[in-house]
Amino acid sequence: MNQEPDIKVDIQPEQLIWLETDRLAFHFRGTAHPVSLTIAGDRSWLSVQAARAFPQRQPEHYIQLFTANPDGTRGDPIGLIRHLNDLKGDNRATLEDCLRRGHLVPKVLAILALNETRYRSTWVVETDRGERTFEMRRAHRSVFYAGGSRVLMVDAEDNNYEIPDRTRLDPASQRFLDRVL
């Protein structure tokens, strides 16, 4: 069975930071900085994001925590939680909410521009969360079909974008997409 992570793990195995769940305190802060994290006796982060390493095969195992950048993208890795069951009560509920929010992938409504070089491409897209500009390494490997006419895109910073139905894009957006699919 293939155990490759479904998301890029941003730290090397020898650098893994396993978090002691009895020292963690997650707090829901509202919409501006939804979830903060404090590690008792260590430090705090005002805004964090969480991602499952194996969302399809082992959704309860290996939860990676990251700082959250002001623009909503994933920041630096904080550490890993071995299993969701290691968290109790409000901590678990808050982290599960954070995980749900992390899986709200921006939906691409239109591709406004695509500039390509040999190994990199710059995309300007309109999403359900506003206009975004991002880069991809080797777009032919970072844009792919995910069943039917659904398309997934992964940028150079490992942020995900979704086109729920490519046939509903305007003709110019479809032409941009045809260049990499």
PDB file of C-alpha atoms in Angstrom:
ATOM      1  CA  MET A   1       0.000   0.000   0.000  1.00  0.00           C
ATOM      2  CA  ASN A   2       1.378   3.402  -0.986  1.00  0.00           C
ATOM      3  CA  GLN A   3       1.953   5.549   2.100  1.00  0.00           C
ATOM      4  CA  GLU A   4       3.063   8.719   0.308  1.00  0.00           C
ATOM      5  CA  PRO A   5       1.432  11.782   1.883  1.00  0.00           C
ATOM      6  CA  ASP A   6      -1.421  13.404   0.002  1.00  0.00           C
ATOM      7  CA  ILE A   7       0.045  16.798   0.875  1.00  0.00           C
ATOM      8  CA  LYS A   8       3.644  17.840   0.812  1.00  0.00           C
ATOM      9  CA  VAL A   9       5.157  17.464   4.276  1.00  0.00           C
ATOM     10  CA  ASP A  10       7.292  20.564   4.647  1.00  0.00           C
ATOM     11  CA  ILE A  11       9.805  19.142   7.103  1.00  0.00           C
ATOM     12  CA  GLN A  12      12.245  16.262   6.773  1.00  0.00           C
ATOM     13  CA  PRO A  13      11.785  13.115   8.919  1.00  0.00           C
ATOM     14  CA  GLU A  14      14.804  13.939  11.072  1.00  0.00           C
ATOM     15  CA  GLN A  15      13.241  17.348  11.770  1.00  0.00           C
ATOM     16  CA  LEU A  16       9.777  16.123  12.736  1.00  0.00           C
ATOM     17  CA  ILE A  17       8.434  17.893  15.781  1.00  0.00           C
ATOM     18  CA  TRP A  18       5.918  15.670  17.550  1.00  0.00           C
ATOM     19  CA  LEU A  19       3.618  17.797  19.660  1.00  0.00           C
ATOM     20  CA  GLU A  20       2.622  16.681  23.155  1.00  0.00           C
ATOM     21  CA  THR A  21      -1.147  17.045  23.003  1.00  0.00           C
ATOM     22  CA  ASP A  22      -1.556  17.508  26.757  1.00  0.00           C
ATOM     23  CA  ARG A  23       0.412  20.778  26.424  1.00  0.00           C
ATOM     24  CA  LEU A  24      -1.660  22.156  23.517  1.00  0.00           C
ATOM     25  CA  ALA A  25      -4.485  24.670  23.844  1.00  0.00           C
ATOM     26  CA  PHE A  26      -6.431  25.681  20.722  1.00  0.00           C
ATOM     27  CA  HIS A  27      -8.675  28.748  20.856  1.00  0.00           C
ATOM     28  CA  PHE A  28     -11.299  29.900  18.367  1.00  0.00           C
ATOM     29  CA  ARG A  29     -10.756  33.645  17.857  1.00  0.00           C
ATOM     30  CA  GLY A  30     -13.376  34.647  15.300  1.00  0.00           C
ATOM     31  CA  THR A  31     -13.061  35.321  11.599  1.00  0.00           C
ATOM     32  CA  ALA A  32      -9.875  37.430  11.378  1.00  0.00           C
ATOM     33  CA  HIS A  33      -7.561  34.863  12.993  1.00  0.00           C
ATOM     34  CA  PRO A  34      -9.836  31.847  13.424  1.00  0.00           C
ATOM     35  CA  VAL A  35      -7.645  29.534  15.520  1.00  0.00           C
ATOM     36  CA  SER A  36      -4.729  30.300  17.819  1.00  0.00           C
ATOM     37  CA  LEU A  37      -2.459  27.770  19.498  1.00  0.00           C
ATOM     38  CA  THR A  38      -0.540  27.837  22.767  1.00  0.00           C
ATOM     39  CA  ILE A  39       1.972  25.191  23.793  1.00  0.00           C
ATOM     40  CA  ALA A  40       2.123  25.359  27.591  1.00  0.00           C
ATOM     41  CA  GLY A  41       5.527  26.478  28.817  1.00  0.00           C
ATOM     42  CA  ASP A  42       6.732  27.182  25.279  1.00  0.00           C
ATOM     43  CA  ARG A  43       5.058  29.669  22.914  1.00  0.00           C
ATOM     44  CA  SER A  44       1.865  30.820  21.212  1.00  0.00           C
ATOM     45  CA  TRP A  45       0.747  31.509  17.650  1.00  0.00           C
ATOM     46  CA  LEU A  46      -2.016  33.988  16.893  1.00  0.00           C
ATOM     47  CA  SER A  47      -3.205  32.173  13.778  1.00  0.00           C
ATOM     48  CA  VAL A  48      -2.609  28.554  12.763  1.00  0.00           C
ATOM     49  CA  GLN A  49      -3.730  26.164  10.043  1.00  0.00           C
ATOM     50  CA  ALA A  50      -3.940  22.374  10.100  1.00  0.00           C
ATOM     51  CA  ALA A  51      -3.696  19.741   7.377  1.00  0.00           C
ATOM     52  CA  ARG A  52      -4.080  15.985   7.304  1.00  0.00           C
ATOM     53  CA  ALA A  53      -1.031  14.134   5.964  1.00  0.00           C
ATOM     54  CA  PHE A  54      -3.206  11.256   4.687  1.00  0.00           C
ATOM     55  CA  PRO A  55      -6.710  12.746   4.283  1.00  0.00           C
ATOM     56  CA  GLN A  56      -8.159   9.801   2.350  1.00  0.00           C
ATOM     57  CA  ARG A  57      -6.466   6.790   3.947  1.00  0.00           C
ATOM     58  CA  GLN A  58      -5.814   7.921   7.534  1.00  0.00           C
ATOM     59  CA  PRO A  59      -7.764  11.124   8.219  1.00  0.00           C
ATOM     60  CA  GLU A  60      -7.389  10.821  12.007  1.00  0.00           C
ATOM     61  CA  HIS A  61      -3.591  10.311  11.935  1.00  0.00           C
ATOM     62  CA  TYR A  62      -0.679  12.725  11.479  1.00  0.00           C
ATOM     63  CA  ILE A  63      -2.149  16.199  11.638  1.00  0.00           C
ATOM     64  CA  GLN A  64       0.395  18.842  10.647  1.00  0.00           C
ATOM     65  CA  LEU A  65       0.121  22.338  12.138  1.00  0.00           C
ATOM     66  CA  PHE A  66       1.392  25.470  10.394  1.00  0.00           C
ATOM     67  CA  THR A  67       1.522  29.164  11.068  1.00  0.00           C
ATOM     68  CA  ALA A  68      -1.003  31.054   8.940  1.00  0.00           C
ATOM     69  CA  ASN A  69       0.193  33.908   6.746  1.00  0.00           C
ATOM     70  CA  PRO A  70      -1.826  37.165   6.736  1.00  0.00           C
ATOM     71  CA  ASP A  71      -3.103  36.397   3.206  1.00  0.00           C
ATOM     72  CA  GLY A  72      -4.522  33.067   4.390  1.00  0.00           C
ATOM     73  CA  THR A  73      -1.839  30.846   2.861  1.00  0.00           C
ATOM     74  CA  ARG A  74       0.052  28.222   4.819  1.00  0.00           C
ATOM     75  CA  GLY A  75       3.143  29.457   6.654  1.00  0.00           C
ATOM     76  CA  ASP A  76       5.940  27.658   8.499  1.00  0.00           C
ATOM     77  CA  PRO A  77       5.472  24.206  10.026  1.00  0.00           C
ATOM     78  CA  ILE A  78       4.912  24.062  13.790  1.00  0.00           C
ATOM     79  CA  GLY A  79       4.743  20.309  14.334  1.00  0.00           C
ATOM     80  CA  LEU A  80       2.674  17.140  14.082  1.00  0.00           C
ATOM     81  CA  ILE A  81      -0.052  15.527  16.160  1.00  0.00           C
ATOM     82  CA  ARG A  82       0.013  11.728  15.923  1.00  0.00           C
ATOM     83  CA  HIS A  83      -3.741  11.139  16.267  1.00  0.00           C
ATOM     84  CA  LEU A  84      -6.852  13.280  16.694  1.00  0.00           C
ATOM     85  CA  ASN A  85      -7.974  11.016  19.561  1.00  0.00           C
ATOM     86  CA  ASP A  86      -4.993  12.323  21.555  1.00  0.00           C
ATOM     87  CA  LEU A  87      -6.859  15.641  21.878  1.00  0.00           C
ATOM     88  CA  LYS A  88      -9.769  15.982  24.268  1.00  0.00           C
ATOM     89  CA  GLY A  89     -12.925  18.097  24.459  1.00  0.00           C
ATOM     90  CA  ASP A  90     -12.783  21.654  23.136  1.00  0.00           C
ATOM     91  CA  ASN A  91      -9.234  21.194  21.816  1.00  0.00           C
ATOM     92  CA  ARG A  92     -10.338  18.397  19.511  1.00  0.00           C
ATOM     93  CA  ALA A  93     -13.492  20.234  18.402  1.00  0.00           C
ATOM     94  CA  THR A  94     -11.519  23.404  17.629  1.00  0.00           C
ATOM     95  CA  LEU A  95      -8.853  21.500  15.670  1.00  0.00           C
ATOM     96  CA  GLU A  96     -11.506  19.588  13.700  1.00  0.00           C
ATOM     97  CA  ASP A  97     -13.118  22.913  12.803  1.00  0.00           C
ATOM     98  CA  CYS A  98      -9.698  24.209  11.734  1.00  0.00           C
ATOM     99  CA  LEU A  99      -9.220  21.114   9.544  1.00  0.00           C
ATOM    100  CA  ARG A 100     -12.629  21.611   7.912  1.00  0.00           C
ATOM    101  CA  ARG A 101     -11.776  25.232   7.163  1.00  0.00           C
ATOM    102  CA  GLY A 102      -8.414  24.173   5.733  1.00  0.00           C
ATOM    103  CA  HIS A 103     -10.198  21.958   3.240  1.00  0.00           C
ATOM    104  CA  LEU A 104     -12.227  24.859   1.895  1.00  0.00           C
ATOM    105  CA  VAL A 105     -10.123  25.105  -1.224  1.00  0.00           C
ATOM    106  CA  PRO A 106     -10.544  28.287  -3.295  1.00  0.00           C
ATOM    107  CA  LYS A 107     -12.667  27.629  -6.374  1.00  0.00           C
ATOM    108  CA  VAL A 108     -11.278  29.068  -9.607  1.00  0.00           C
ATOM    109  CA  LEU A 109     -13.992  30.947 -11.487  1.00  0.00           C
ATOM    110  CA  ALA A 110     -11.789  32.263 -14.307  1.00  0.00           C
ATOM    111  CA  ILE A 111      -8.168  32.201 -15.433  1.00  0.00           C
ATOM    112  CA  LEU A 112      -7.263  35.807 -16.203  1.00  0.00           C
ATOM    113  CA  ALA A 113      -3.654  35.312 -17.312  1.00  0.00           C
ATOM    114  CA  LEU A 114      -1.037  32.590 -17.681  1.00  0.00           C
ATOM    115  CA  ASN A 115       2.617  33.381 -18.339  1.00  0.00           C
ATOM    116  CA  GLU A 116       4.914  30.414 -18.865  1.00  0.00           C
ATOM    117  CA  THR A 117       8.654  29.912 -18.894  1.00  0.00           C
ATOM    118  CA  ARG A 118      10.371  26.580 -19.299  1.00  0.00           C
ATOM    119  CA  TYR A 119       9.900  25.357 -15.718  1.00  0.00           C
ATOM    120  CA  ARG A 120       7.655  27.963 -14.053  1.00  0.00           C
ATOM    121  CA  SER A 121       4.350  29.569 -14.777  1.00  0.00           C
ATOM    122  CA  THR A 122       2.587  32.542 -13.236  1.00  0.00           C
ATOM    123  CA  TRP A 123      -1.180  32.360 -12.941  1.00  0.00           C
ATOM    124  CA  VAL A 124      -3.672  35.133 -12.316  1.00  0.00           C
ATOM    125  CA  VAL A 125      -7.060  33.683 -11.415  1.00  0.00           C
ATOM    126  CA  GLU A 126     -10.392  34.882 -10.110  1.00  0.00           C
ATOM    127  CA  THR A 127     -11.578  32.679  -7.242  1.00  0.00           C
ATOM    128  CA  ASP A 128     -14.609  32.632  -4.992  1.00  0.00           C
ATOM    129  CA  ARG A 129     -12.321  34.438  -2.516  1.00  0.00           C
ATOM    130  CA  GLY A 130     -11.107  37.134  -4.902  1.00  0.00           C
ATOM    131  CA  GLU A 131      -8.270  37.513  -7.381  1.00  0.00           C
ATOM    132  CA  ARG A 132      -5.105  35.482  -6.735  1.00  0.00           C
ATOM    133  CA  THR A 133      -1.695  35.445  -8.381  1.00  0.00           C
ATOM    134  CA  PHE A 134       0.542  32.429  -7.832  1.00  0.00           C
ATOM    135  CA  GLU A 135       3.388  30.488  -9.393  1.00  0.00           C
ATOM    136  CA  MET A 136       3.674  26.834 -10.300  1.00  0.00           C
ATOM    137  CA  ARG A 137       6.665  24.664 -10.964  1.00  0.00           C
ATOM    138  CA  ARG A 138       6.038  22.402 -13.954  1.00  0.00           C
ATOM    139  CA  ALA A 139       2.368  23.177 -14.441  1.00  0.00           C
ATOM    140  CA  HIS A 140       1.881  19.971 -16.450  1.00  0.00           C
ATOM    141  CA  ARG A 141       2.426  18.075 -13.171  1.00  0.00           C
ATOM    142  CA  SER A 142       0.616  20.559 -10.910  1.00  0.00           C
ATOM    143  CA  VAL A 143      -2.691  20.789 -12.782  1.00  0.00           C
ATOM    144  CA  PHE A 144      -4.626  17.557 -13.154  1.00  0.00           C
ATOM    145  CA  TYR A 145      -8.054  16.031 -13.554  1.00  0.00           C
ATOM    146  CA  ALA A 146      -9.668  14.757 -10.355  1.00  0.00           C
ATOM    147  CA  GLY A 147     -12.608  12.907 -11.842  1.00  0.00           C
ATOM    148  CA  GLY A 148     -14.907  13.991 -14.642  1.00  0.00           C
ATOM    149  CA  SER A 149     -14.335  17.629 -15.529  1.00  0.00           C
ATOM    150  CA  ARG A 150     -13.081  18.582 -12.045  1.00  0.00           C
ATOM    151  CA  VAL A 151      -9.536  19.993 -12.069  1.00  0.00           C
ATOM    152  CA  LEU A 152      -7.163  20.450  -9.138  1.00  0.00           C
ATOM    153  CA  MET A 153      -4.209  22.836  -9.134  1.00  0.00           C
ATOM    154  CA  VAL A 154      -1.282  22.991  -6.686  1.00  0.00           C
ATOM    155  CA  ASP A 155       0.902  26.105  -6.651  1.00  0.00           C
ATOM    156  CA  ALA A 156       4.613  26.370  -5.800  1.00  0.00           C
ATOM    157  CA  GLU A 157       3.716  27.033  -2.140  1.00  0.00           C
ATOM    158  CA  ASP A 158       1.562  23.869  -2.013  1.00  0.00           C
ATOM    159  CA  ASN A 159      -1.707  25.802  -1.858  1.00  0.00           C
ATOM    160  CA  ASN A 160      -4.580  24.005  -3.568  1.00  0.00           C
ATOM    161  CA  TYR A 161      -7.142  25.433  -5.983  1.00  0.00           C
ATOM    162  CA  GLU A 162     -10.126  23.698  -7.538  1.00  0.00           C
ATOM    163  CA  ILE A 163     -12.020  24.095 -10.781  1.00  0.00           C
ATOM    164  CA  PRO A 164     -15.222  22.164  -9.985  1.00  0.00           C
ATOM    165  CA  ASP A 165     -16.231  21.857 -13.657  1.00  0.00           C
ATOM    166  CA  ARG A 166     -13.834  23.039 -16.340  1.00  0.00           C
ATOM    167  CA  THR A 167     -16.606  23.014 -18.942  1.00  0.00           C
ATOM    168  CA  ARG A 168     -18.274  25.912 -17.088  1.00  0.00           C
ATOM    169  CA  LEU A 169     -15.230  28.178 -17.513  1.00  0.00           C
ATOM    170  CA  ASP A 170     -15.320  30.926 -20.116  1.00  0.00           C
ATOM    171  CA  PRO A 171     -13.603  30.089 -23.453  1.00  0.00           C
ATOM    172  CA  ALA A 172     -10.441  32.118 -22.686  1.00  0.00           C
ATOM    173  CA  SER A 173      -9.993  30.318 -19.344  1.00  0.00           C
ATOM    174  CA  GLN A 174     -10.458  26.954 -21.046  1.00  0.00           C
ATOM    175  CA  ARG A 175      -7.762  27.842 -23.601  1.00  0.00           C
ATOM    176  CA  PHE A 176      -5.330  28.720 -20.787  1.00  0.00           C
ATOM    177  CA  LEU A 177      -6.118  25.409 -19.114  1.00  0.00           C
ATOM    178  CA  ASP A 178      -5.685  23.464 -22.369  1.00  0.00           C
ATOM    179  CA  ARG A 179      -2.077  24.690 -22.506  1.00  0.00           C
ATOM    180  CA  VAL A 180      -1.161  22.656 -19.417  1.00  0.00           C
ATOM    181  CA  LEU A 181      -3.567  19.698 -19.418  1.00  0.00           C
TER     182      LEU A 181
END
